[in-house]
Amino acid sequence: MRLEDPKILVELAALGVDHRRGIALSGLTSLGIGGTTDLLRITRHDSIAPLVGLLAANGIPYKFLGGGSNLLVADGDLPWVVLQLVAPDSDIVLEGNLAHVDAAADLGRTVTFCAKHDLGGMEGLIGVPGTVGGALRMNAGAYGMQIGTYVREVKVFRAAARAIEILRGHQISFEYRHTSFAPDDMMLAVTLELPAKPYKEILQGIRICNEKRRSSQPLGQKSAGCIFKNPPGASAGRLIDELGLKNLHVGDARVSDRHANFFVNAGRASAKDMLALISRVRDGVQQAFGVALENEVVVWNA
Ligand SMILES: Cc1cc2nc3c(=O)[nH]c(=O)nc-3n(C[C@H](O)[C@H](O)[C@H](O)COP(=O)(O)OP(=O)(O)OC[C@H]3O[C@@H](n4cnc5c(N)ncnc54)[C@H](O)[C@@H]3O)c2cc1C
């Protein structure tokens, strides 16, 4: 979708929105898949309410992008624009064992910054790409921990009310790759309360998690991490592996030979290829084990 109405362009500029035309989302997603649309980069939290109002008044649909590491985006000319927060210069501020973090901050950098200041707990998140906002939305986690455990409060823009609210941790439910945020809530910032731990000890935990990832995941290849959530009491990757589906492919979309729940773009895969691969694997698992696999990857259809 292209924004061309001069009146809209003037208003975007007045809101300080950085409007980038015809951006290929394949360049902004870790899968390297996605068509083109206009990207609106938001530099000030107070511009979000008028921006969302402007888009609604003009019937312009939008989606919200973090770091693009858990997304499968449709091919071609996309019928919505994309909003993305730009991190401020100082995106992590520490106060005792609280970390005040902008939602656009890089997750890995946040984990290491806190670690260097003797704040731990998030070692398992090292190696999870993307932003802190995306991690909150997905309740990202690994190796027995999840980010939600450490959330004290979240600053969120509630599109339904067009207002910014502060939610306390106990008002939000964080479950396995699921949160109680409304689908159109935008996380703007979070305060994490982290356990004090000596840097050396945290570093040791980080090294162990890094090693586990290196030995089991196709890290050099384009992926969105796990495609499916683990069904209760089972591992989606193990079920797919047991069916002998490693290396199954549709075009360049391929089930990784290292980790069967990672599907990789081994060249020039399209969203159509990847969706076809996902449905073949899901159908196979359903037929063989009677288990309905649910997507962990977020699909943005055209
Ligand atoms: C190699 C690799 C390894 C991975 N390992 C793990 C892992 O161990 N554990 C795990 O949980 N995940 C893992 N992932 C998946 C992914 O990195 C996480 O889900 C990550 O938290 C997504 O963040 P993002 O900023 O990239 O979100 P995006 O992919 O940009 O967006 C994902 C969803 O969150 C929404 N969103 C993003 N930012 C915001 C915001 N500020 N406010 C509201 N909604 C928002 C988007 O609209 C979208 O619906 C892995 C991915 C890769 C590529």
XYZ file of C-alpha atoms and ligand atoms in Angstrom:
355
model
C 0.000 0.000 0.000
C 1.299 3.438 -0.886
C 0.388 6.621 0.965
C 0.167 9.356 -1.636
C -2.503 11.798 -0.471
C -0.556 15.059 0.083
C -2.726 15.979 3.092
C -1.831 12.714 4.827
C 1.850 13.156 4.004
C 1.846 16.652 5.542
C 0.214 15.321 8.721
C 2.702 12.464 8.972
C 5.560 14.929 8.711
C 3.971 17.153 11.384
C 3.830 14.124 13.715
C 7.541 13.493 13.165
C 6.777 10.125 11.525
C 9.565 8.866 9.273
C 7.643 7.722 6.162
C 9.552 5.234 3.995
C 7.913 4.333 0.725
C 7.679 0.897 -0.864
C 9.820 -1.024 1.601
C 10.405 -4.750 0.968
C 9.536 -6.500 4.229
C 11.720 -9.420 3.138
C 14.586 -7.135 4.208
C 13.069 -6.587 7.667
C 12.193 -10.164 8.622
C 14.533 -12.910 9.763
C 12.875 -15.327 7.305
C 13.745 -12.979 4.441
C 10.183 -13.266 3.142
C 7.589 -10.540 2.609
C 6.167 -8.148 0.023
C 6.309 -4.365 -0.134
C 4.447 -1.554 1.549
C 4.999 1.832 3.187
C 6.773 1.823 6.543
C 5.951 4.461 9.174
C 8.682 4.781 11.778
C 7.533 6.351 15.027
C 10.031 8.470 16.910
C 7.747 9.829 19.679
C 5.270 7.899 21.811
C 2.959 10.924 21.957
C 2.529 10.838 18.173
C 0.967 7.346 18.206
C -2.584 8.343 19.187
C -2.876 11.044 16.485
C -1.171 8.731 13.970
C -3.611 5.881 14.625
C -6.461 8.435 14.480
C -5.182 9.710 11.113
C -4.961 6.182 9.675
C -8.440 5.269 10.963
C -9.982 8.463 9.600
C -8.581 7.637 6.178
C -9.435 3.917 6.250
C -5.775 2.876 6.145
C -5.151 -0.515 7.798
C -1.857 -1.079 9.603
C 0.257 -3.754 11.262
C 2.870 -3.358 13.946
C 6.431 -4.566 13.402
C 9.066 -5.219 16.060
C 12.294 -6.868 14.931
C 10.563 -9.147 12.405
C 11.975 -12.362 13.899
C 8.700 -14.186 14.484
C 6.872 -13.205 11.324
C 5.812 -14.792 8.061
C 4.690 -11.942 5.798
C 2.660 -12.402 2.581
C 4.206 -11.815 -0.842
C 3.468 -8.992 -3.294
C 2.000 -5.545 -2.809
C 0.639 -5.569 0.733
C -2.781 -4.028 1.536
C -1.739 -2.386 4.814
C 1.043 -0.103 6.039
C 3.504 -1.066 8.753
C 4.235 0.901 11.940
C 7.509 0.475 13.785
C 8.916 2.171 16.876
C 12.362 3.743 16.696
C 14.408 3.220 19.868
C 15.536 6.419 21.622
C 19.277 6.902 22.252
C 18.973 5.848 25.841
C 16.703 2.826 25.596
C 17.655 1.056 28.860
C 17.786 2.888 32.191
C 18.642 1.029 35.400
C 17.408 1.937 38.865
C 18.479 -0.579 41.512
C 17.210 -3.923 40.294
C 14.667 -2.335 37.968
C 15.376 -1.985 34.242
C 13.241 0.572 32.396
C 13.430 -0.513 28.758
C 11.967 0.974 25.574
C 9.925 -1.574 23.590
C 12.078 -0.925 20.506
C 15.270 -1.895 22.350
C 17.102 -4.947 21.037
C 16.370 -7.912 23.316
C 19.862 -9.433 23.239
C 21.491 -6.084 24.011
C 19.072 -5.607 26.912
C 20.021 -9.002 28.379
C 23.760 -8.278 28.133
C 23.454 -4.673 29.356
C 21.557 -5.835 32.467
C 24.028 -8.706 32.963
C 26.964 -6.285 32.954
C 25.204 -4.450 35.787
C 24.793 -7.679 37.782
C 21.121 -8.160 36.922
C 20.266 -11.676 35.773
C 17.296 -13.964 35.197
C 17.103 -13.503 31.442
C 20.051 -15.694 30.452
C 17.753 -18.025 28.446
C 16.769 -15.115 26.179
C 20.261 -14.647 24.859
C 20.156 -15.582 21.186
C 16.454 -14.725 20.827
C 16.466 -12.019 18.150
C 14.038 -9.108 17.963
C 12.887 -6.320 20.215
C 11.781 -6.182 23.828
C 8.257 -5.238 22.636
C 8.054 -8.325 20.426
C 9.312 -10.477 23.303
C 6.570 -9.084 25.561
C 3.873 -9.682 22.952
C 4.991 -13.302 22.436
C 6.089 -13.864 26.061
C 9.383 -15.022 24.596
C 11.208 -17.646 26.579
C 13.666 -20.497 26.417
C 15.387 -23.036 28.630
C 12.779 -22.848 31.376
C 12.374 -19.064 31.625
C 10.073 -16.489 30.054
C 10.247 -12.690 29.985
C 6.800 -12.302 31.608
C 8.180 -13.511 34.958
C 10.173 -10.287 35.302
C 7.579 -7.756 34.134
C 6.711 -5.195 36.795
C 4.796 -2.829 34.529
C 4.195 -2.133 30.865
C 3.460 1.155 29.143
C 1.006 0.268 26.417
C -0.865 2.187 23.735
C -4.396 0.797 23.634
C -5.639 1.391 20.107
C -9.274 0.716 21.082
C -9.230 3.608 23.589
C -6.566 5.595 21.658
C -4.810 6.117 24.985
C -1.575 5.180 26.708
C -1.992 3.125 29.905
C 0.384 1.693 32.464
C -0.416 -1.941 33.255
C 1.025 -3.558 36.381
C 2.520 -7.030 36.009
C -0.329 -8.722 37.884
C -2.861 -7.227 35.434
C -1.278 -9.118 32.530
C -1.372 -12.863 32.093
C 1.787 -14.343 30.591
C 1.398 -17.913 29.377
C 3.414 -20.138 27.071
C 3.914 -17.907 23.976
C 0.686 -16.101 24.781
C -0.240 -12.924 26.625
C -3.498 -11.220 27.589
C -2.673 -8.007 25.691
C -5.391 -7.037 23.195
C -4.421 -7.801 19.575
C -4.148 -4.077 18.794
C -2.246 -3.069 21.964
C 1.205 -1.627 21.262
C 3.827 -2.120 23.916
C 5.856 1.074 24.283
C 8.085 0.415 27.295
C 8.500 -2.018 30.156
C 9.925 -2.052 33.651
C 11.589 -5.373 34.447
C 12.432 -6.366 38.002
C 15.506 -8.579 37.823
C 17.315 -10.655 40.424
C 20.756 -9.413 41.462
C 23.491 -11.858 40.390
C 27.218 -11.453 39.842
C 28.099 -10.835 36.169
C 30.444 -13.830 36.109
C 27.630 -16.161 37.140
C 25.236 -14.691 34.564
C 27.908 -15.016 31.890
C 28.281 -18.684 32.673
C 24.506 -19.169 32.215
C 24.633 -17.201 28.955
C 27.468 -19.396 27.655
C 25.524 -22.569 28.448
C 22.410 -21.270 26.635
C 24.482 -20.120 23.646
C 26.064 -23.536 23.391
C 22.663 -25.286 23.550
C 21.415 -23.072 20.700
C 24.531 -23.552 18.601
C 24.341 -27.323 18.931
C 20.651 -27.667 18.064
C 19.505 -24.774 15.834
C 20.254 -23.753 12.227
C 21.655 -20.397 13.345
C 23.299 -19.376 10.075
C 20.075 -19.795 8.102
C 17.027 -17.599 7.623
C 14.241 -18.692 9.970
C 11.633 -17.378 12.377
C 12.661 -19.706 15.193
C 10.088 -22.376 16.026
C 7.189 -22.493 13.580
C 4.796 -24.328 15.919
C 4.127 -24.109 19.639
C 4.878 -27.264 21.559
C 1.633 -29.122 22.230
C 0.959 -29.874 25.926
C 3.453 -32.462 27.173
C 5.175 -32.930 23.795
C 7.758 -31.361 21.516
C 6.560 -30.234 18.082
C 10.101 -30.709 16.722
C 10.260 -34.290 17.975
C 6.883 -35.181 16.388
C 7.982 -33.728 13.041
C 11.331 -35.505 13.277
C 9.663 -38.843 14.121
C 7.643 -38.522 10.911
C 10.893 -38.208 8.967
C 9.995 -34.735 7.718
C 13.399 -33.084 8.228
C 14.449 -31.650 4.855
C 10.897 -31.785 3.460
C 10.602 -28.755 1.201
C 8.260 -26.712 -0.952
C 10.409 -24.666 -3.284
C 13.111 -23.092 -1.110
C 11.039 -23.353 2.095
C 12.545 -26.293 3.963
C 12.242 -28.118 7.293
C 15.673 -27.713 8.885
C 17.804 -30.826 9.141
C 19.146 -29.568 12.492
C 15.883 -28.757 14.253
C 12.613 -30.027 12.799
C 10.547 -27.153 14.236
C 12.717 -24.570 12.440
C 11.657 -24.022 8.826
C 14.269 -22.178 6.821
C 14.312 -20.044 3.719
C 17.068 -21.835 1.879
C 17.174 -19.412 -1.055
C 14.286 -17.493 -2.539
C 11.317 -19.004 -0.703
C 8.010 -17.170 -1.021
C 5.357 -16.872 1.673
C 3.219 -19.184 -0.474
C 5.959 -21.860 -0.333
C 6.370 -21.482 3.427
C 2.614 -21.606 4.080
C 2.304 -24.735 1.913
C 5.156 -26.376 3.853
C 3.548 -25.426 7.187
C 0.235 -26.939 6.167
C 1.830 -30.157 4.844
C 3.698 -30.668 8.111
C 0.652 -29.766 10.222
C -1.532 -32.218 8.259
C 1.109 -34.952 8.567
C 1.352 -34.544 12.342
C -2.444 -34.408 12.685
C -2.876 -37.631 10.697
C -0.044 -39.556 12.346
C -0.451 -38.459 15.964
C -3.887 -36.804 16.155
C -2.161 -33.642 17.416
C -3.256 -30.237 16.081
C -0.149 -28.062 15.925
C -0.714 -24.367 16.544
C 1.443 -21.691 14.898
C 4.033 -19.933 17.009
C 5.068 -17.863 13.988
C 2.753 -14.910 13.369
C 1.376 -14.909 9.813
C 0.549 -11.598 8.138
C -1.734 -12.460 5.238
C -2.365 -10.012 2.414
C 16.996 -17.956 15.306
C 15.769 -17.649 16.118
C 15.647 -18.164 17.394
C 14.510 -17.888 18.169
N 14.420 -18.423 19.420
C 13.343 -18.138 20.194
C 13.255 -18.658 21.524
O 14.128 -19.360 22.014
N 12.164 -18.324 22.260
C 11.155 -17.518 21.773
O 10.191 -17.231 22.500
N 11.219 -17.016 20.509
C 12.281 -17.313 19.719
N 12.348 -16.807 18.436
C 11.210 -16.025 17.886
C 11.341 -14.499 18.052
O 12.680 -14.103 18.097
C 10.622 -13.996 19.318
O 9.256 -14.330 19.292
C 10.763 -12.467 19.472
O 10.381 -12.127 20.781
C 9.914 -11.678 18.476
O 10.244 -10.295 18.626
P 10.232 -9.289 17.386
O 10.519 -7.932 17.913
O 11.121 -9.780 16.315
O 8.711 -9.381 16.964
P 8.113 -9.390 15.483
O 8.503 -10.657 14.809
O 8.389 -8.116 14.786
O 6.559 -9.447 15.815
C 5.956 -10.589 16.404
C 4.559 -10.182 16.886
O 4.697 -9.251 17.946
C 4.019 -8.040 17.620
N 4.825 -6.939 18.160
C 6.132 -6.667 17.956
N 6.515 -5.596 18.674
C 5.404 -5.185 19.338
C 5.127 -4.119 20.243
N 6.060 -3.237 20.642
N 3.852 -3.976 20.689
C 2.884 -4.832 20.308
N 3.075 -5.864 19.491
C 4.326 -6.031 19.003
C 3.930 -7.997 16.096
O 2.814 -7.221 15.677
C 3.715 -9.484 15.811
O 2.361 -9.831 16.034
C 13.478 -17.074 17.642
C 13.604 -16.545 16.348
C 14.739 -16.828 15.597
C 14.846 -16.237 14.214
